Coordinates of C-alpha atoms in Angstrom, one line a residue:
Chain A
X1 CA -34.2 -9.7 -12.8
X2 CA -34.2 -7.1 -9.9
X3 CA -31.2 -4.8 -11.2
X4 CA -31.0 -3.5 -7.6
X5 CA -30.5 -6.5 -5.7
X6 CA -28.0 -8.0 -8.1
X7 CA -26.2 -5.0 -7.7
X8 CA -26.7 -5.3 -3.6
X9 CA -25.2 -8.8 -4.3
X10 CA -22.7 -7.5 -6.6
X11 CA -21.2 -4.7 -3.5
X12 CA -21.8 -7.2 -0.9
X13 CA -19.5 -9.7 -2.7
X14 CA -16.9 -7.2 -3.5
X15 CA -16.8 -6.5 0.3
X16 CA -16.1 -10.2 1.0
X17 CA -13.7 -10.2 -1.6
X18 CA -11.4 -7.2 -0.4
X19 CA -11.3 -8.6 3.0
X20 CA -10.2 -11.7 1.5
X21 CA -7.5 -9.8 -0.5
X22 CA -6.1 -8.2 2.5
X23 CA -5.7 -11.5 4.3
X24 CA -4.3 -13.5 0.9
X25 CA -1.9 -11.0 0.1
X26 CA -0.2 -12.2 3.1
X27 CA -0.4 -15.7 2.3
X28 CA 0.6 -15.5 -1.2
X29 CA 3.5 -13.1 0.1
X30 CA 5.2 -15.6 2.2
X31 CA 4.5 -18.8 -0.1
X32 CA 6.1 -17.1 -3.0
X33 CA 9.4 -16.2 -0.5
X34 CA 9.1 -19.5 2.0
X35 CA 7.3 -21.6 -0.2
X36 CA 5.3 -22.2 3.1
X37 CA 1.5 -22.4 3.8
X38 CA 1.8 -20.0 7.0
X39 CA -1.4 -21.8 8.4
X40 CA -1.6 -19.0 11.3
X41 CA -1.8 -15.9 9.4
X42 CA -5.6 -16.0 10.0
X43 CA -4.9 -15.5 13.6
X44 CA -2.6 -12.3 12.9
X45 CA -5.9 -11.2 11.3
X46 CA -7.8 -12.1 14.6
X47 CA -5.0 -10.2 17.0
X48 CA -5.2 -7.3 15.0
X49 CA -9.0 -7.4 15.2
X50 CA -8.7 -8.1 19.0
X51 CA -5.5 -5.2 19.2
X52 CA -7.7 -2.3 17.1
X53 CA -10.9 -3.5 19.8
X54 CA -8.5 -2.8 23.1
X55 CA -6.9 0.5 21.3
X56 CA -10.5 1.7 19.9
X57 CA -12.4 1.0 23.9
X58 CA -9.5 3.0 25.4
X59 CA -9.9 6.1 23.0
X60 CA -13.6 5.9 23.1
X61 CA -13.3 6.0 27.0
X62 CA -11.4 9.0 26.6
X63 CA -13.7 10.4 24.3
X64 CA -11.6 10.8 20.9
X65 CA -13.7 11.0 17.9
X66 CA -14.6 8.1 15.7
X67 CA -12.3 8.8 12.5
X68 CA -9.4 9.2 14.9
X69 CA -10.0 6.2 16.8
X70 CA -10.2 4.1 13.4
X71 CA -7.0 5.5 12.5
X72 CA -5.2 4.5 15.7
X73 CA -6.7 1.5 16.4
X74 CA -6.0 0.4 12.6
X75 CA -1.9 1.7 13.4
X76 CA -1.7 0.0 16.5
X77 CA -3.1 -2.9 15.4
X78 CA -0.7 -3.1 12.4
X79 CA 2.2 -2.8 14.5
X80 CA 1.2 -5.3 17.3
X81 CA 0.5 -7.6 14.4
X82 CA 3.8 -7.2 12.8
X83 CA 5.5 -8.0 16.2
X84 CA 3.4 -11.1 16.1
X85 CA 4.5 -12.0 12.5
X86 CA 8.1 -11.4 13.2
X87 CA 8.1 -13.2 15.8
X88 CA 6.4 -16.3 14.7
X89 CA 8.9 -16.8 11.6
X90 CA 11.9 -16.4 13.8
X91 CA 10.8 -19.3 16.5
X92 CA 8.3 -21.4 14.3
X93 CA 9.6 -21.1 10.7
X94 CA 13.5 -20.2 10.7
X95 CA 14.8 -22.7 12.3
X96 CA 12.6 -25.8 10.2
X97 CA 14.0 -23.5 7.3
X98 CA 16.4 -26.6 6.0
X99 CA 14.1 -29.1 7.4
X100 CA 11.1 -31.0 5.0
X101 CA 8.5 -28.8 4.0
X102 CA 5.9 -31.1 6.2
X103 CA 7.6 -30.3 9.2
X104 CA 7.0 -26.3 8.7
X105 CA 3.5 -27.1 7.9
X106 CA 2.9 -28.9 11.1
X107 CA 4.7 -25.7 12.9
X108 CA 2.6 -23.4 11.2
X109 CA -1.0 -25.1 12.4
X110 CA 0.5 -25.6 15.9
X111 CA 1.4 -22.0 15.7
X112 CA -2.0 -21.5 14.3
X113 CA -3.8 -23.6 17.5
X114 CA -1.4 -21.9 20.3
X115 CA -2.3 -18.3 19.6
X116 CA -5.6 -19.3 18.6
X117 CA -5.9 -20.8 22.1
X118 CA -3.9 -17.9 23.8
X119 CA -6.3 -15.2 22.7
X120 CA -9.1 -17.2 24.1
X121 CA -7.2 -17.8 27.8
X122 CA -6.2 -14.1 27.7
X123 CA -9.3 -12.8 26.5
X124 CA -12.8 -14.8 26.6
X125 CA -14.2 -17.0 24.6
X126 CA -17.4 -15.1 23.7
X127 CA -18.0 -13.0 20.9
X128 CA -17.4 -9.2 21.9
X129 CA -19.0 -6.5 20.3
X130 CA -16.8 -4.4 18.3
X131 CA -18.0 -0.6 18.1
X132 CA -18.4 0.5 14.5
X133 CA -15.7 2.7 14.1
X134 CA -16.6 3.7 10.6
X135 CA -18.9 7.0 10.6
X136 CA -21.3 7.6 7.9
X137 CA -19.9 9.7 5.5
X138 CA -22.8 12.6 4.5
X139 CA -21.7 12.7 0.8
X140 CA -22.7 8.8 0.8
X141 CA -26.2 9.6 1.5
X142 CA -27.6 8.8 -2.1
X143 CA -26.4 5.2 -1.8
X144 CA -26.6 4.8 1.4
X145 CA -29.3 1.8 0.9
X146 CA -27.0 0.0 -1.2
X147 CA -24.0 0.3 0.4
X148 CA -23.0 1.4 3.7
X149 CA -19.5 3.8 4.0
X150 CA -17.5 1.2 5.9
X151 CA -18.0 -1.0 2.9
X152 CA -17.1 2.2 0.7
X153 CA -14.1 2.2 3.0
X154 CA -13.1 -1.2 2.7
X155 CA -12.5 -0.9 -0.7
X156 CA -10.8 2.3 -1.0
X157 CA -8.3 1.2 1.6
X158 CA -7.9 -2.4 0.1
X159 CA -7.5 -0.8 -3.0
X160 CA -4.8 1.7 -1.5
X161 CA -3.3 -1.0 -0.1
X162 CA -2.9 -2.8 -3.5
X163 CA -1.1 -0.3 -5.1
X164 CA 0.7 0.6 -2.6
X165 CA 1.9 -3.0 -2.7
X166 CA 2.5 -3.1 -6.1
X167 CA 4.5 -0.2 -6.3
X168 CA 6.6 -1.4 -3.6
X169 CA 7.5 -4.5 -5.2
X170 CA 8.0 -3.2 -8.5
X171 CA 10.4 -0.2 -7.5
X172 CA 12.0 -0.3 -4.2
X173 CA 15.1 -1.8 -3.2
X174 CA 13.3 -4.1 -1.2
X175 CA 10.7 -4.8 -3.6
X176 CA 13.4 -6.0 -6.1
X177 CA 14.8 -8.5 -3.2
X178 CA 11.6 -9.7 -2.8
X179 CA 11.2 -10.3 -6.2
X180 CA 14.6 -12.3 -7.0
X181 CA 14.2 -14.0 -3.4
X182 CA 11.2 -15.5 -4.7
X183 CA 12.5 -16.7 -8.3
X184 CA 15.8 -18.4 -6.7
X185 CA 17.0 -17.6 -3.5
X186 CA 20.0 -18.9 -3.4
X187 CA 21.1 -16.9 -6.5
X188 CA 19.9 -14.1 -4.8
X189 CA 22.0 -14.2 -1.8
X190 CA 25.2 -14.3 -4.4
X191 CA 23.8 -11.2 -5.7
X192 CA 23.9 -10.2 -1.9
X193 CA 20.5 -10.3 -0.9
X194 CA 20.3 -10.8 2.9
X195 CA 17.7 -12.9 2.3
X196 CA 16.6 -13.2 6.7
X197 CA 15.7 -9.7 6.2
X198 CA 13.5 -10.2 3.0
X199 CA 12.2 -13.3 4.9
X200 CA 11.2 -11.2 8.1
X201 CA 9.8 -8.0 5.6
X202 CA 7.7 -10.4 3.6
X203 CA 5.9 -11.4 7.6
X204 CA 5.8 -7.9 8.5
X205 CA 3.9 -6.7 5.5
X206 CA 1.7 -9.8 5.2
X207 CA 0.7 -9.3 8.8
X208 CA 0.1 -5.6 8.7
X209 CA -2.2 -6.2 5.7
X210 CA -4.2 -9.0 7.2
X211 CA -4.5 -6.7 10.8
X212 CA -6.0 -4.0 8.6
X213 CA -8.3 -6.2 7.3
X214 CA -9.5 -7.5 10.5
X215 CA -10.5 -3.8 12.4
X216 CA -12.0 -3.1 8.9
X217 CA -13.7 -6.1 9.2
X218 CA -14.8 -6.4 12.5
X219 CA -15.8 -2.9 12.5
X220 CA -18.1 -3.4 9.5
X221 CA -19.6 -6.4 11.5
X222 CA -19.8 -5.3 14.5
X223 CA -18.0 -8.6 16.6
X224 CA -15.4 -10.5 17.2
X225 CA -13.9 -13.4 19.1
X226 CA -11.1 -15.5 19.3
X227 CA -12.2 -18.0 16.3
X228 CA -12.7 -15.8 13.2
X229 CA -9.3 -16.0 11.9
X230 CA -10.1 -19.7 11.7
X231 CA -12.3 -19.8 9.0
X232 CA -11.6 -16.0 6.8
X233 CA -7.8 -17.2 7.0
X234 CA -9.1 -20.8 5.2
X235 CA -11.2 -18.6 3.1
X236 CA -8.3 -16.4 2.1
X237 CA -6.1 -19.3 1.6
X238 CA -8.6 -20.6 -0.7
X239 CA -8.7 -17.2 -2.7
X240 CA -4.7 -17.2 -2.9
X241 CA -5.0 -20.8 -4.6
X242 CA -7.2 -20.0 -6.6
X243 CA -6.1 -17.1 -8.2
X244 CA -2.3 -18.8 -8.4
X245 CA -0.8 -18.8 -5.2
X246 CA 3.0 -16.8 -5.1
X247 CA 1.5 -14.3 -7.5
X248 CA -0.3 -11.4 -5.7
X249 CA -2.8 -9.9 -8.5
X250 CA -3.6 -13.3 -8.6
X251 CA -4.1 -13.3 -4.9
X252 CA -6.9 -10.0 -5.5
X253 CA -8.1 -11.4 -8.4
X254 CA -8.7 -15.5 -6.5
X255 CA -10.1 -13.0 -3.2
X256 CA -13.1 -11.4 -5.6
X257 CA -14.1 -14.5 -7.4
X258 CA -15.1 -15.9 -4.4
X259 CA -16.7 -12.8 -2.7
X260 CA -18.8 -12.8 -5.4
X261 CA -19.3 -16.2 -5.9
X262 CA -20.0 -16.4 -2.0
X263 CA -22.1 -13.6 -2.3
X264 CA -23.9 -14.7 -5.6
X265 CA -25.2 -18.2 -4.7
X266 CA -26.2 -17.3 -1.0
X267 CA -27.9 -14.0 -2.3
X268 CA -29.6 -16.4 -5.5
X269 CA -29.9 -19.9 -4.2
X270 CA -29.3 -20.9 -0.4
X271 CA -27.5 -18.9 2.3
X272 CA -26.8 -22.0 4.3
X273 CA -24.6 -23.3 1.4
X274 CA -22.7 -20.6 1.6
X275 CA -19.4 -22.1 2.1
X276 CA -20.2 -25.3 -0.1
X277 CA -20.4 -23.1 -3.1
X278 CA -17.3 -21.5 -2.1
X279 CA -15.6 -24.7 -2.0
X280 CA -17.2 -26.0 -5.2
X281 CA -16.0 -23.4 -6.8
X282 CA -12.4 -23.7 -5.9
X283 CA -12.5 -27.5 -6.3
X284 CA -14.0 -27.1 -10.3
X285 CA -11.1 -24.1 -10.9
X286 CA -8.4 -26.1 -9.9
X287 CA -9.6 -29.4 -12.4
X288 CA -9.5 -26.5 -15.3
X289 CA -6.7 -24.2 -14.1
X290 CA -4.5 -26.7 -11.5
X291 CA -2.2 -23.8 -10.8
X292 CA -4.9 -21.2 -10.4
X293 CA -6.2 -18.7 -11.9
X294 CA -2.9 -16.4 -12.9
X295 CA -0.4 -18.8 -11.4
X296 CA 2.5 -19.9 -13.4
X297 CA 3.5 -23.4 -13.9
X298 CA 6.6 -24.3 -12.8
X299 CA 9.7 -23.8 -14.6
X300 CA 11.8 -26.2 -16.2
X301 CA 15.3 -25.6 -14.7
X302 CA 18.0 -26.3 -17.4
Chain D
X1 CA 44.5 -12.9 -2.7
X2 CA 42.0 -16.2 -1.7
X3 CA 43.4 -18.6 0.2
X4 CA 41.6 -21.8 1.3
X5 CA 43.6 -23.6 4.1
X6 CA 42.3 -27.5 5.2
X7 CA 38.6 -26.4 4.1
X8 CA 36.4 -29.3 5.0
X9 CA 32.5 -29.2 4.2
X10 CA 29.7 -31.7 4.4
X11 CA 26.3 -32.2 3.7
X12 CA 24.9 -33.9 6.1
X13 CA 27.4 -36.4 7.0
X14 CA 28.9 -36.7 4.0
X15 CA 32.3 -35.7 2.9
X16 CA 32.3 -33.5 -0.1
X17 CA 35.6 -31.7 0.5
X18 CA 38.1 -33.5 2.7
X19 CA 40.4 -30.8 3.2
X20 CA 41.4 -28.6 0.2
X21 CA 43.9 -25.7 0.4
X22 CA 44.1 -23.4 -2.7
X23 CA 45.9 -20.2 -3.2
X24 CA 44.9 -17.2 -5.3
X25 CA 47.0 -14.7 -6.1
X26 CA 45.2 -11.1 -7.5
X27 CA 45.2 -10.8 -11.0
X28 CA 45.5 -14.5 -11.8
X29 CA 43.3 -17.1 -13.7
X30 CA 43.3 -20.3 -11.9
X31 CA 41.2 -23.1 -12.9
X32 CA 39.9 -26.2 -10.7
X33 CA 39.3 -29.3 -12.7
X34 CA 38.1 -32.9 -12.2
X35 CA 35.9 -34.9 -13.0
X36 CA 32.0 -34.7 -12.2
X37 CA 30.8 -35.1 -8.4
X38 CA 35.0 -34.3 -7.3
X39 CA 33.8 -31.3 -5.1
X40 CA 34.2 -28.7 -7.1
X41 CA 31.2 -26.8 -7.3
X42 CA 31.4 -27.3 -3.4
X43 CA 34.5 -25.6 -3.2
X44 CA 32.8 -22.4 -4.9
X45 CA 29.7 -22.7 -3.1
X46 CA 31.7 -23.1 0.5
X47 CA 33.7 -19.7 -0.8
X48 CA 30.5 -17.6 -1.1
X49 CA 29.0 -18.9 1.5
X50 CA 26.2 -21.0 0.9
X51 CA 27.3 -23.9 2.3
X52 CA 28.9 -23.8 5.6
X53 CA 32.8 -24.6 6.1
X54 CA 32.7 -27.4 9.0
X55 CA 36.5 -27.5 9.3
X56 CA 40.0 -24.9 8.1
X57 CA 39.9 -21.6 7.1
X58 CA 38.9 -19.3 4.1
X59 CA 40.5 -16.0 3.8
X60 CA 40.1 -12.9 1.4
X61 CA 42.6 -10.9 1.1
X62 CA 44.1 -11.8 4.8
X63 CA 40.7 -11.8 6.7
X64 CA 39.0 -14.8 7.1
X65 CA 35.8 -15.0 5.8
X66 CA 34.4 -18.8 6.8
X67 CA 32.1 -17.9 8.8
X68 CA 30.3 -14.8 6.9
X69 CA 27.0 -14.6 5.3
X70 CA 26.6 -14.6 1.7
X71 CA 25.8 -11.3 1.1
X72 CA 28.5 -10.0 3.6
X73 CA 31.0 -12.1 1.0
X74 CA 29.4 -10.2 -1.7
X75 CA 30.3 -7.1 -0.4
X76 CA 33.7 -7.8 -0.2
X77 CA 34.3 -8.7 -3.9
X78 CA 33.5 -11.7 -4.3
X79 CA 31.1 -12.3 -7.1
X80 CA 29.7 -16.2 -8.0
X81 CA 28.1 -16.9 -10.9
X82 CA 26.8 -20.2 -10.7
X83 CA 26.1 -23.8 -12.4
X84 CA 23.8 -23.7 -14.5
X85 CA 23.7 -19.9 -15.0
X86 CA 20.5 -19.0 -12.5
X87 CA 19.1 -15.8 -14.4
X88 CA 16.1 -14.6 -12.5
X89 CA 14.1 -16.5 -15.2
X90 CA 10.6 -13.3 -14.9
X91 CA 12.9 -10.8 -14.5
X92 CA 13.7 -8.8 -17.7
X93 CA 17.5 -8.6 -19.3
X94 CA 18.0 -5.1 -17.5
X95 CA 16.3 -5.9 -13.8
X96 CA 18.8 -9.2 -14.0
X97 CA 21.9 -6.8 -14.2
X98 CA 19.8 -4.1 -12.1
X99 CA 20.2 -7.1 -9.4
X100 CA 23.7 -7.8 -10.2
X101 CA 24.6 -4.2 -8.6
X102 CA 22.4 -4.8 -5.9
X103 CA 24.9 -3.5 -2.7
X104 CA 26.4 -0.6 -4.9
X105 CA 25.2 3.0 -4.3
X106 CA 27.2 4.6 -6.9
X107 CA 24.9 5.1 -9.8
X108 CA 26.7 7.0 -12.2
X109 CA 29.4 4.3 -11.9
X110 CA 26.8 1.1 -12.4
X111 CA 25.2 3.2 -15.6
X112 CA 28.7 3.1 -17.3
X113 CA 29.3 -0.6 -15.6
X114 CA 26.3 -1.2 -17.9
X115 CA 27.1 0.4 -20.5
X116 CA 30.3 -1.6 -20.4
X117 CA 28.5 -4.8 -20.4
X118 CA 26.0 -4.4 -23.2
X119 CA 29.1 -3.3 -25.0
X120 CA 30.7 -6.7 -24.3
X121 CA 27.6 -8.8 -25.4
X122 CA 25.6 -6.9 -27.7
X123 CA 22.2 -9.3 -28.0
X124 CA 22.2 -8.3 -24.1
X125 CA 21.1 -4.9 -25.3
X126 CA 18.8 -5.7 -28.1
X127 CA 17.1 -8.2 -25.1
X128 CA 17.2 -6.0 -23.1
X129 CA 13.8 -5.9 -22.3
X130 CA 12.9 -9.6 -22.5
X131 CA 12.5 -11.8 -19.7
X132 CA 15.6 -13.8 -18.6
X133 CA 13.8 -16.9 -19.1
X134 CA 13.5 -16.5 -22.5
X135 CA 17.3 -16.2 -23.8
X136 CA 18.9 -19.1 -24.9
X137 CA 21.4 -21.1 -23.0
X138 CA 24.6 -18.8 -24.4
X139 CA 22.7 -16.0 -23.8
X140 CA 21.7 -16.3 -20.0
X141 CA 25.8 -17.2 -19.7
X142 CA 27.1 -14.3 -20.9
X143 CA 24.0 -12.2 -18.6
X144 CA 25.1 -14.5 -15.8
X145 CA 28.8 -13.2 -16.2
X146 CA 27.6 -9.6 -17.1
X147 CA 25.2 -9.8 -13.9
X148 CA 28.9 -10.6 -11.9
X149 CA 30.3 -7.7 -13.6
X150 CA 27.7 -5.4 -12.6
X151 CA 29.0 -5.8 -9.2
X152 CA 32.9 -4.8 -9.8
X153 CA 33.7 -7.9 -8.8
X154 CA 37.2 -8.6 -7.8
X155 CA 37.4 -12.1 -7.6
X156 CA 35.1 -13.3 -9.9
X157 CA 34.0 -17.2 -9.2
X158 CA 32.9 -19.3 -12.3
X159 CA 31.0 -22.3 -12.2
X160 CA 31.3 -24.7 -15.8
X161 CA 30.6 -21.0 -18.1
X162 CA 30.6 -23.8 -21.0
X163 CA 28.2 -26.3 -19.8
X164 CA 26.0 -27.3 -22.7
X165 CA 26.6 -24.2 -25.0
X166 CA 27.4 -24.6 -28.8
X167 CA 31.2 -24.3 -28.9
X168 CA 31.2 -20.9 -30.6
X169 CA 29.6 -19.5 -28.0
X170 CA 31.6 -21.4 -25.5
X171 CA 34.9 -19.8 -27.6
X172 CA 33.4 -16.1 -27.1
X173 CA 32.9 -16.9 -23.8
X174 CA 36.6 -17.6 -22.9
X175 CA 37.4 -15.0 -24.9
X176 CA 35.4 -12.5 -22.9
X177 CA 36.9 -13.9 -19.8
X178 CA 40.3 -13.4 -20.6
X179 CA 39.2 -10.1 -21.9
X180 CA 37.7 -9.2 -18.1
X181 CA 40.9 -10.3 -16.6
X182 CA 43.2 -8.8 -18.7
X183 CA 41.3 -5.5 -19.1
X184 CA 40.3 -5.0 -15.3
X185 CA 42.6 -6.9 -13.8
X186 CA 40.0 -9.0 -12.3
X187 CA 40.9 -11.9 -10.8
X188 CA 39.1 -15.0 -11.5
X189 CA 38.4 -18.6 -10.4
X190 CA 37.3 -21.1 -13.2
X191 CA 35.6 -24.4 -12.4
X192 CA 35.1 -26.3 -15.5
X193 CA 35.1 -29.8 -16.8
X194 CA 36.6 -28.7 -19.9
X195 CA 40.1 -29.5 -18.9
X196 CA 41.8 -28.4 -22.3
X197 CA 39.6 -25.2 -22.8
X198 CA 40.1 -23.8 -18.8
X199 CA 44.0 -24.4 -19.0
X200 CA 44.3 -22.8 -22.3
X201 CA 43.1 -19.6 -20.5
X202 CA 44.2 -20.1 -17.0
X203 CA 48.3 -19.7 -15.9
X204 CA 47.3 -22.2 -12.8
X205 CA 45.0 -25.0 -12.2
X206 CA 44.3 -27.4 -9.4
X207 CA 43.2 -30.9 -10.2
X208 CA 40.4 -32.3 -8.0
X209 CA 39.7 -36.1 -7.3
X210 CA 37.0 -37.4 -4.9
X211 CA 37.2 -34.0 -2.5
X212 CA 41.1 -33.7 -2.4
X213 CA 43.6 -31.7 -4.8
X214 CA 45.3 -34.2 -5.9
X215 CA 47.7 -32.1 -8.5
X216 CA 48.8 -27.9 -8.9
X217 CA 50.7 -26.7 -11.5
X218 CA 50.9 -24.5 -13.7
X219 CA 48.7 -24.8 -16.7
X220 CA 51.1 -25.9 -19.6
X221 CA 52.7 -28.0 -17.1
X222 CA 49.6 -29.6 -16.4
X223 CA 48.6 -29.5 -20.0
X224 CA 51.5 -31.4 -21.1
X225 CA 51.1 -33.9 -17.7
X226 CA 51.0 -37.1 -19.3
X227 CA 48.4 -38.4 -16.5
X228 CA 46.5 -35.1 -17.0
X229 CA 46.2 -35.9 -20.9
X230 CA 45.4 -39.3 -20.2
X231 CA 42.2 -38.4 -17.4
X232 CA 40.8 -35.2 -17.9
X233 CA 42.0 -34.5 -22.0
X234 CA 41.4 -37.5 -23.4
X235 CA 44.0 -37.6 -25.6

């Protein structure tokens, strides 16, 4: 077997897989808070893409260099896509909080198809090319033809992220809300949670997350339109079941199986099956492992 | 110190409590009893907030606190600790009481608040480290109560403490609440369906029927009520 071409496979895969991670996170953020399937998170993904391409063509028309235009663009597209989180989960989600769990669900895809179909009345429907951003590191040279530095990049930063994330939910104040919100809420409001503000945080982080994914992203393609949250947010949402949905190592763990799945059978067998084998593979996971990989069954209450 | 005036709340459009008025003074034990399904665990839940007051007042210490949040409640004092005990079940022994001292800032103060805990119910310490999950039913009560503590509460809500617990454990329980009030002076609100346990502890009790207080007393009174004997003590 070519050694060099698996491992080509192996990098290509991981990148798939830590873009994933960056948009599941926010998925499996929210459904372990909410219990709700927040169908458009994918398009926070795509208005941070689409926020870092406006913020990244006005600093390149005023000359900035690249690194610091990445940096921006990433910030300001975090931000803007926080606003958008926020906002959605206090007019599509709070009030349905009391109502059946359907009726969020149905919110969350109309929320999903309205700023899915906003982007493309404010913007265009075409794909736009999305300047790479990423410059080639010279210390990257020796590997250069295995894997390019805005795939180096993309992990470093999801893996930033990750701790980061982990760290915060382990040790801040915050972080323990978070964590009591999501094992019974109402007992942690008698503990004095304000549980509207863990609520909100948990939408702000997911979204700045996913927006970070998406000018990595875009930037290591090299386009975008008003569409790809559609399908990476599915994908994503996939990787969050998978790996147990509510628990986020599962959430990294479910995002890399399938990168390298994804990456595996399209690099070994058939790049048009692609996204058959990634849905195979969830489909034979969940038979074996119905709560995912590192999920947790669900408690008994006495 | 709590004082519940024509408190009406529903679910839906149902009519759980059809306007109750109770009156706490500080330093007291009062129980509620009744039967299962009378509105009492509405009554507690419609104190701290988690379900909504429709109709009459709810005051703490002369300020009405109907329409607060839960947390806000919390702040004031007012510490629940619920049916069927709640422990965070992945949490471990320690980040449960961590939790329980969630609004306090004073940290010296919650580290001897623990210490006075784990000094009231030892297995707490040598669990310390286990998830909550894990403990059996009489220890997750007495971590639910020493979660409450961890607050300073100064009316301290309790919701059935004895509910399916072996009755040693339901005896050192009782014991540790009259311990709590005696020793801090805390006052506390007992909901049980124990009848004959809660007014052995309690100088007051309120009998519930079908959403209405129906009988207050004091406890011997009540204790030695032939129509009380004959409902709730089956005797």
């Amino acid at each position: 077997m070519d050694l060099e071409y698996f491992f080509e496979l192996f990098l290509g895969g991981l990148t798939r897989g830590s873009i994933y991670a960056l948009i599941a996170l926010g998925y499996t953020m929210v459904y372990g808070i909410v219990e709700l399937i927040n169908f458009a998170h994918g398009e926070i993904y795509m208005i941070g893409a689409f926020t870092g391409l406006i913020v990244a063509g006005l600093l390149t028309l005023l000359g900035w260099p690249a690194l610091a235009i990445l940096v921006i663009a990433s910030i300001a597209a975090m931000i803007y896509s926080c606003a958008y989180g926020w906002t959605m989960e206090k007019i599509a989600y709070k009030p349905l909080r009391k109502a059946p769990r359907l009726s969020a669900l149905i919110s969350a895809i109309g929320m999903s198809l309205f700023l899915q179909n906003y982007v493309l009345l404010a913007q265009t429907p075409d794909f736009l090319p999305f300047p790479n951003l990423i410059p080639e590191f010279d210390f990257l040279e020796p590997i250069e033809h295995i894997a390019r530095s805005s795939e180096i990049l993309i992990y470093a930063v999801t893996a930033v992220v990750m701790v980061t994330l982990t760290l915060l939910i382990k040790f801040t104040r915050m972080g323990k809300a978070m964590r009591a919100t999501s094992q019974d809420r109402e007992m942690a409001m008698l503990v004095g949670v304000n549980v509207n503000r863990v609520i909100s945080m948990t939408f702000i982080l997911g979204s700045a997350t996913a927006a970070l994914g998406g000018v990595l992203i875009a930037s290591h393609i090299g386009q975008i339109n008003y569409y790809i949250g559609f399908l990476a947010g599915i994908k994503a949402f996939v990787a969050a079941v998978l790996g147990g949905i509510g628990s986020m190592p599962g959430a990294v763990i479910g995002s890399l199986v399938l990168g390298w799945s994804e990456s595996f059978f399209t690099g070994y067998i058939s790049s048009d099956y692609e996204d058959v084998f990634a849905f195979l593979f969830l489909v034979v996971i969940l038979i074996f492992r119905p709560s995912g990989i590192l999920g947790r069954k669900e408690s008994d209450k006495v | 110190m709590l004082k519940l005036s024509d408190v009406q709340t529903f679910y839906g459009n149902i009519k759980a409590l059809k306007g109750i008025s109770i009156e706490i003074e500080q330093g007291e034990i009062v129980t509620l009893i009744g039967a299962n399904g009378a509105g009492k665990t509405t009554t507690l839940m419609s104190i701290s907030g988690i379900v909504p007051t429709r109709a009459g007042d709810i005051s703490f210490e002369g300020r009405s606190i109907t329409r607060m949040t839960p947390n806000d409640i919390v702040s004031l004092g007012i510490c629940h600790v619920p049916e069927g005990r709640r422990i965070f079940p992945y949490l471990s022994v320690l980040e449960n009481l961590d939790m329980g001292a969630f609004l306090r800032n004073d940290r010296s103060e919650v580290a001897k608040d623990l210490e006075y805990v784990l000094d009231l119910f030892p297995i707490l310490a040598q669990r310390r480290h286990q998830a909550g999950g894990t403990l059996s039913g009489g220890e997750q009560q007495m971590l639910a109560i020493s979660r409450a503590l961890m607050a300073r509460p100064r009316l301290l809500l309790l919701d059935e403490p004895s509910l399916g617990l072996a009755p040693l454990v339901v005896k050192r329980i009782f014991e540790i609440i009259e311990k709590i009030n005696a020793e801090n002076n805390t006052t506390i609100f007992l909901v049980e369906q124990n009848a004959n346990l809660a007014l052995k502890v309690a100088h007051r009790g309120y009998v519930m029927e079908n959403g209405y207080i129906t009988l207050s007393d004091k406890s011997r009174h009540l204790l030695a009520n032939e129509d009380i004997r004959k409902a709730y003590l089956g005797i």
